[in-house]
PDB file of C-alpha atoms in Angstrom:
ATOM      1  CA  MET A   1     129.053 199.217  73.863  1.00 93.00           C
ATOM      2  CA  ALA A   2     132.092 199.892  71.673  1.00 97.00           C
ATOM      3  CA  ALA A   3     133.323 203.063  69.990  1.00 96.00           C
ATOM      4  CA  GLY A   4     135.475 203.557  66.934  1.00 96.00           C
ATOM      5  CA  TYR A   5     135.724 205.226  63.551  1.00 97.00           C
ATOM      6  CA  GLY A   6     133.129 207.866  64.572  1.00 97.00           C
ATOM      7  CA  TYR A   7     130.522 205.324  65.545  1.00 98.00           C
ATOM      8  CA  LEU A   8     129.033 203.795  68.731  1.00 98.00           C
ATOM      9  CA  ILE A   9     128.135 200.115  68.417  1.00 98.00           C
ATOM     10  CA  SER A  10     125.734 198.439  70.802  1.00 97.00           C
ATOM     11  CA  VAL A  11     123.729 195.241  71.078  1.00 95.00           C
ATOM     12  CA  LEU A  12     120.142 194.527  72.081  1.00 91.00           C
ATOM     13  CA  GLY A  13     120.562 191.186  73.812  1.00 84.00           C
ATOM     14  CA  ASP A  14     117.015 189.838  73.802  1.00 87.00           C
ATOM     15  CA  THR A  15     116.484 190.444  70.092  1.00 89.00           C
ATOM     16  CA  ALA A  16     120.033 189.557  68.971  1.00 91.00           C
ATOM     17  CA  GLU A  17     120.307 192.941  67.238  1.00 94.00           C
ATOM     18  CA  VAL A  18     123.431 195.052  66.619  1.00 97.00           C
ATOM     19  CA  LEU A  19     122.982 198.766  66.107  1.00 97.00           C
ATOM     20  CA  CYS A  20     125.281 201.561  65.011  1.00 98.00           C
ATOM     21  CA  LEU A  21     124.968 205.234  66.029  1.00 98.00           C
ATOM     22  CA  ARG A  22     126.910 208.278  64.854  1.00 98.00           C
ATOM     23  CA  GLN A  23     129.149 209.211  67.758  1.00 96.00           C
ATOM     24  CA  GLU A  24     128.669 212.941  67.340  1.00 97.00           C
ATOM     25  CA  THR A  25     124.898 213.074  66.904  1.00 97.00           C
ATOM     26  CA  GLY A  26     123.478 209.782  68.276  1.00 96.00           C
ATOM     27  CA  GLU A  27     121.685 209.251  64.948  1.00 98.00           C
ATOM     28  CA  GLU A  28     120.987 205.599  64.165  1.00 98.00           C
ATOM     29  CA  VAL A  29     122.956 204.561  61.084  1.00 98.00           C
ATOM     30  CA  TRP A  30     121.863 200.908  60.827  1.00 98.00           C
ATOM     31  CA  ARG A  31     120.402 198.035  62.858  1.00 97.00           C
ATOM     32  CA  PHE A  32     120.436 194.343  62.021  1.00 96.00           C
ATOM     33  CA  ARG A  33     119.052 191.300  63.770  1.00 95.00           C
ATOM     34  CA  LEU A  34     121.555 188.459  63.655  1.00 93.00           C
ATOM     35  CA  ALA A  35     119.196 185.595  64.606  1.00 88.00           C
ATOM     36  CA  ASN A  36     115.506 184.811  64.688  1.00 84.00           C
ATOM     37  CA  HIS A  37     115.762 181.816  67.064  1.00 79.00           C
ATOM     38  CA  ASN A  38     113.895 182.570  70.330  1.00 79.00           C
ATOM     39  CA  ALA A  39     116.643 181.085  72.477  1.00 79.00           C
ATOM     40  CA  LEU A  40     119.441 183.235  70.948  1.00 85.00           C
ATOM     41  CA  GLY A  41     120.621 186.573  72.193  1.00 87.00           C
ATOM     42  CA  ILE A  42     123.784 188.613  72.599  1.00 90.00           C
ATOM     43  CA  THR A  43     125.396 189.172  75.998  1.00 88.00           C
ATOM     44  CA  MET A  44     128.875 190.259  74.911  1.00 90.00           C
ATOM     45  CA  ALA A  45     130.122 193.749  74.179  1.00 94.00           C
ATOM     46  CA  PRO A  46     130.910 194.133  70.484  1.00 97.00           C
ATOM     47  CA  LEU A  47     134.568 194.389  69.462  1.00 97.00           C
ATOM     48  CA  VAL A  48     135.599 197.105  66.964  1.00 97.00           C
ATOM     49  CA  PHE A  49     138.847 196.628  65.036  1.00 96.00           C
ATOM     50  CA  ASP A  50     140.158 197.837  61.690  1.00 96.00           C
ATOM     51  CA  GLY A  51     136.709 198.982  60.473  1.00 96.00           C
ATOM     52  CA  TYR A  52     135.020 195.740  61.476  1.00 97.00           C
ATOM     53  CA  ILE A  53     132.684 194.630  64.282  1.00 98.00           C
ATOM     54  CA  ILE A  54     133.061 191.205  65.841  1.00 98.00           C
ATOM     55  CA  VAL A  55     130.083 189.944  67.863  1.00 97.00           C
ATOM     56  CA  SER A  56     128.530 186.609  68.665  1.00 94.00           C
ATOM     57  CA  THR A  57     125.049 185.254  69.338  1.00 90.00           C
ATOM     58  CA  GLU A  58     124.686 182.922  72.348  1.00 86.00           C
ATOM     59  CA  PRO A  59     122.170 180.240  73.204  1.00 83.00           C
ATOM     60  CA  GLY A  60     120.283 181.324  76.310  1.00 74.00           C
ATOM     61  CA  GLY A  61     121.621 184.851  75.834  1.00 68.00           C
ATOM     62  CA  ASN A  62     118.258 186.568  76.408  1.00 69.00           C
ATOM     63  CA  SER A  63     115.619 186.819  79.084  1.00 72.00           C
ATOM     64  CA  ARG A  64     112.952 184.876  77.133  1.00 69.00           C
ATOM     65  CA  ALA A  65     114.456 181.442  76.775  1.00 65.00           C
ATOM     66  CA  VAL A  66     117.208 179.016  77.741  1.00 69.00           C
ATOM     67  CA  TYR A  67     119.270 176.593  75.686  1.00 68.00           C
ATOM     68  CA  GLU A  68     117.170 174.735  73.132  1.00 67.00           C
ATOM     69  CA  GLY A  69     117.917 172.359  70.332  1.00 66.00           C
ATOM     70  CA  GLY A  70     119.091 174.158  67.237  1.00 67.00           C
ATOM     71  CA  ALA A  71     120.387 177.188  69.173  1.00 73.00           C
ATOM     72  CA  VAL A  72     124.107 177.681  68.530  1.00 77.00           C
ATOM     73  CA  GLY A  73     126.532 180.532  68.960  1.00 84.00           C
ATOM     74  CA  ILE A  74     127.591 182.181  65.729  1.00 89.00           C
ATOM     75  CA  VAL A  75     130.500 184.633  65.527  1.00 95.00           C
ATOM     76  CA  PHE A  76     129.807 187.457  63.059  1.00 96.00           C
ATOM     77  CA  CYS A  77     132.101 189.967  61.395  1.00 98.00           C
ATOM     78  CA  LEU A  78     130.188 193.072  60.266  1.00 98.00           C
ATOM     79  CA  ASP A  79     131.264 196.061  58.212  1.00 98.00           C
ATOM     80  CA  ILE A  80     131.148 199.049  60.550  1.00 97.00           C
ATOM     81  CA  GLU A  81     129.793 201.455  57.934  1.00 96.00           C
ATOM     82  CA  THR A  82     127.056 199.257  56.451  1.00 97.00           C
ATOM     83  CA  GLY A  83     126.373 196.559  59.046  1.00 96.00           C
ATOM     84  CA  LEU A  84     126.576 193.898  56.341  1.00 96.00           C
ATOM     85  CA  THR A  85     127.852 190.489  57.428  1.00 96.00           C
ATOM     86  CA  LEU A  86     131.299 189.916  55.909  1.00 97.00           C
ATOM     87  CA  TRP A  87     131.676 186.425  57.350  1.00 97.00           C
ATOM     88  CA  GLN A  88     130.243 184.211  60.087  1.00 95.00           C
ATOM     89  CA  TRP A  89     131.544 181.171  61.931  1.00 92.00           C
ATOM     90  CA  ASN A  90     129.450 178.521  63.651  1.00 87.00           C
ATOM     91  CA  THR A  91     131.079 177.647  66.965  1.00 80.00           C
ATOM     92  CA  VAL A  92     129.885 173.999  66.855  1.00 77.00           C
ATOM     93  CA  THR A  93     129.276 171.444  64.127  1.00 69.00           C
ATOM     94  CA  ASP A  94     125.712 171.265  62.916  1.00 63.00           C
ATOM     95  CA  ASP A  95     124.647 168.218  64.912  1.00 61.00           C
ATOM     96  CA  SER A  96     126.714 168.637  68.098  1.00 59.00           C
ATOM     97  CA  TRP A  97     123.794 169.620  70.328  1.00 57.00           C
ATOM     98  CA  GLY A  98     120.893 167.965  68.474  1.00 57.00           C
ATOM     99  CA  ASN A  99     117.543 169.512  67.719  1.00 55.00           C
ATOM    100  CA  PHE A 100     115.007 168.055  70.128  1.00 49.00           C
TER     101      PHE A 100
END
């Protein structure tokens, strides 16, 4: 979990979701799922900096699956107030791991 700018930011690893709560009330502000691939999850704590959230999906980062073809880590930059993706960066080239 990370805190900043009046918010608490957490991840739900098995579903690759990021959620934002108001620090004072615990009210959910927004929640977004970053990936729909069954082998992707999030195991890192989110980073909050300058009004942004940095977080990454990870192949095998959940309790339902392990590394599979087509599962790659993506680094996301989200707006802390809206949860909208400002940019994303694929950590490998498209065909590095194959898609069996």
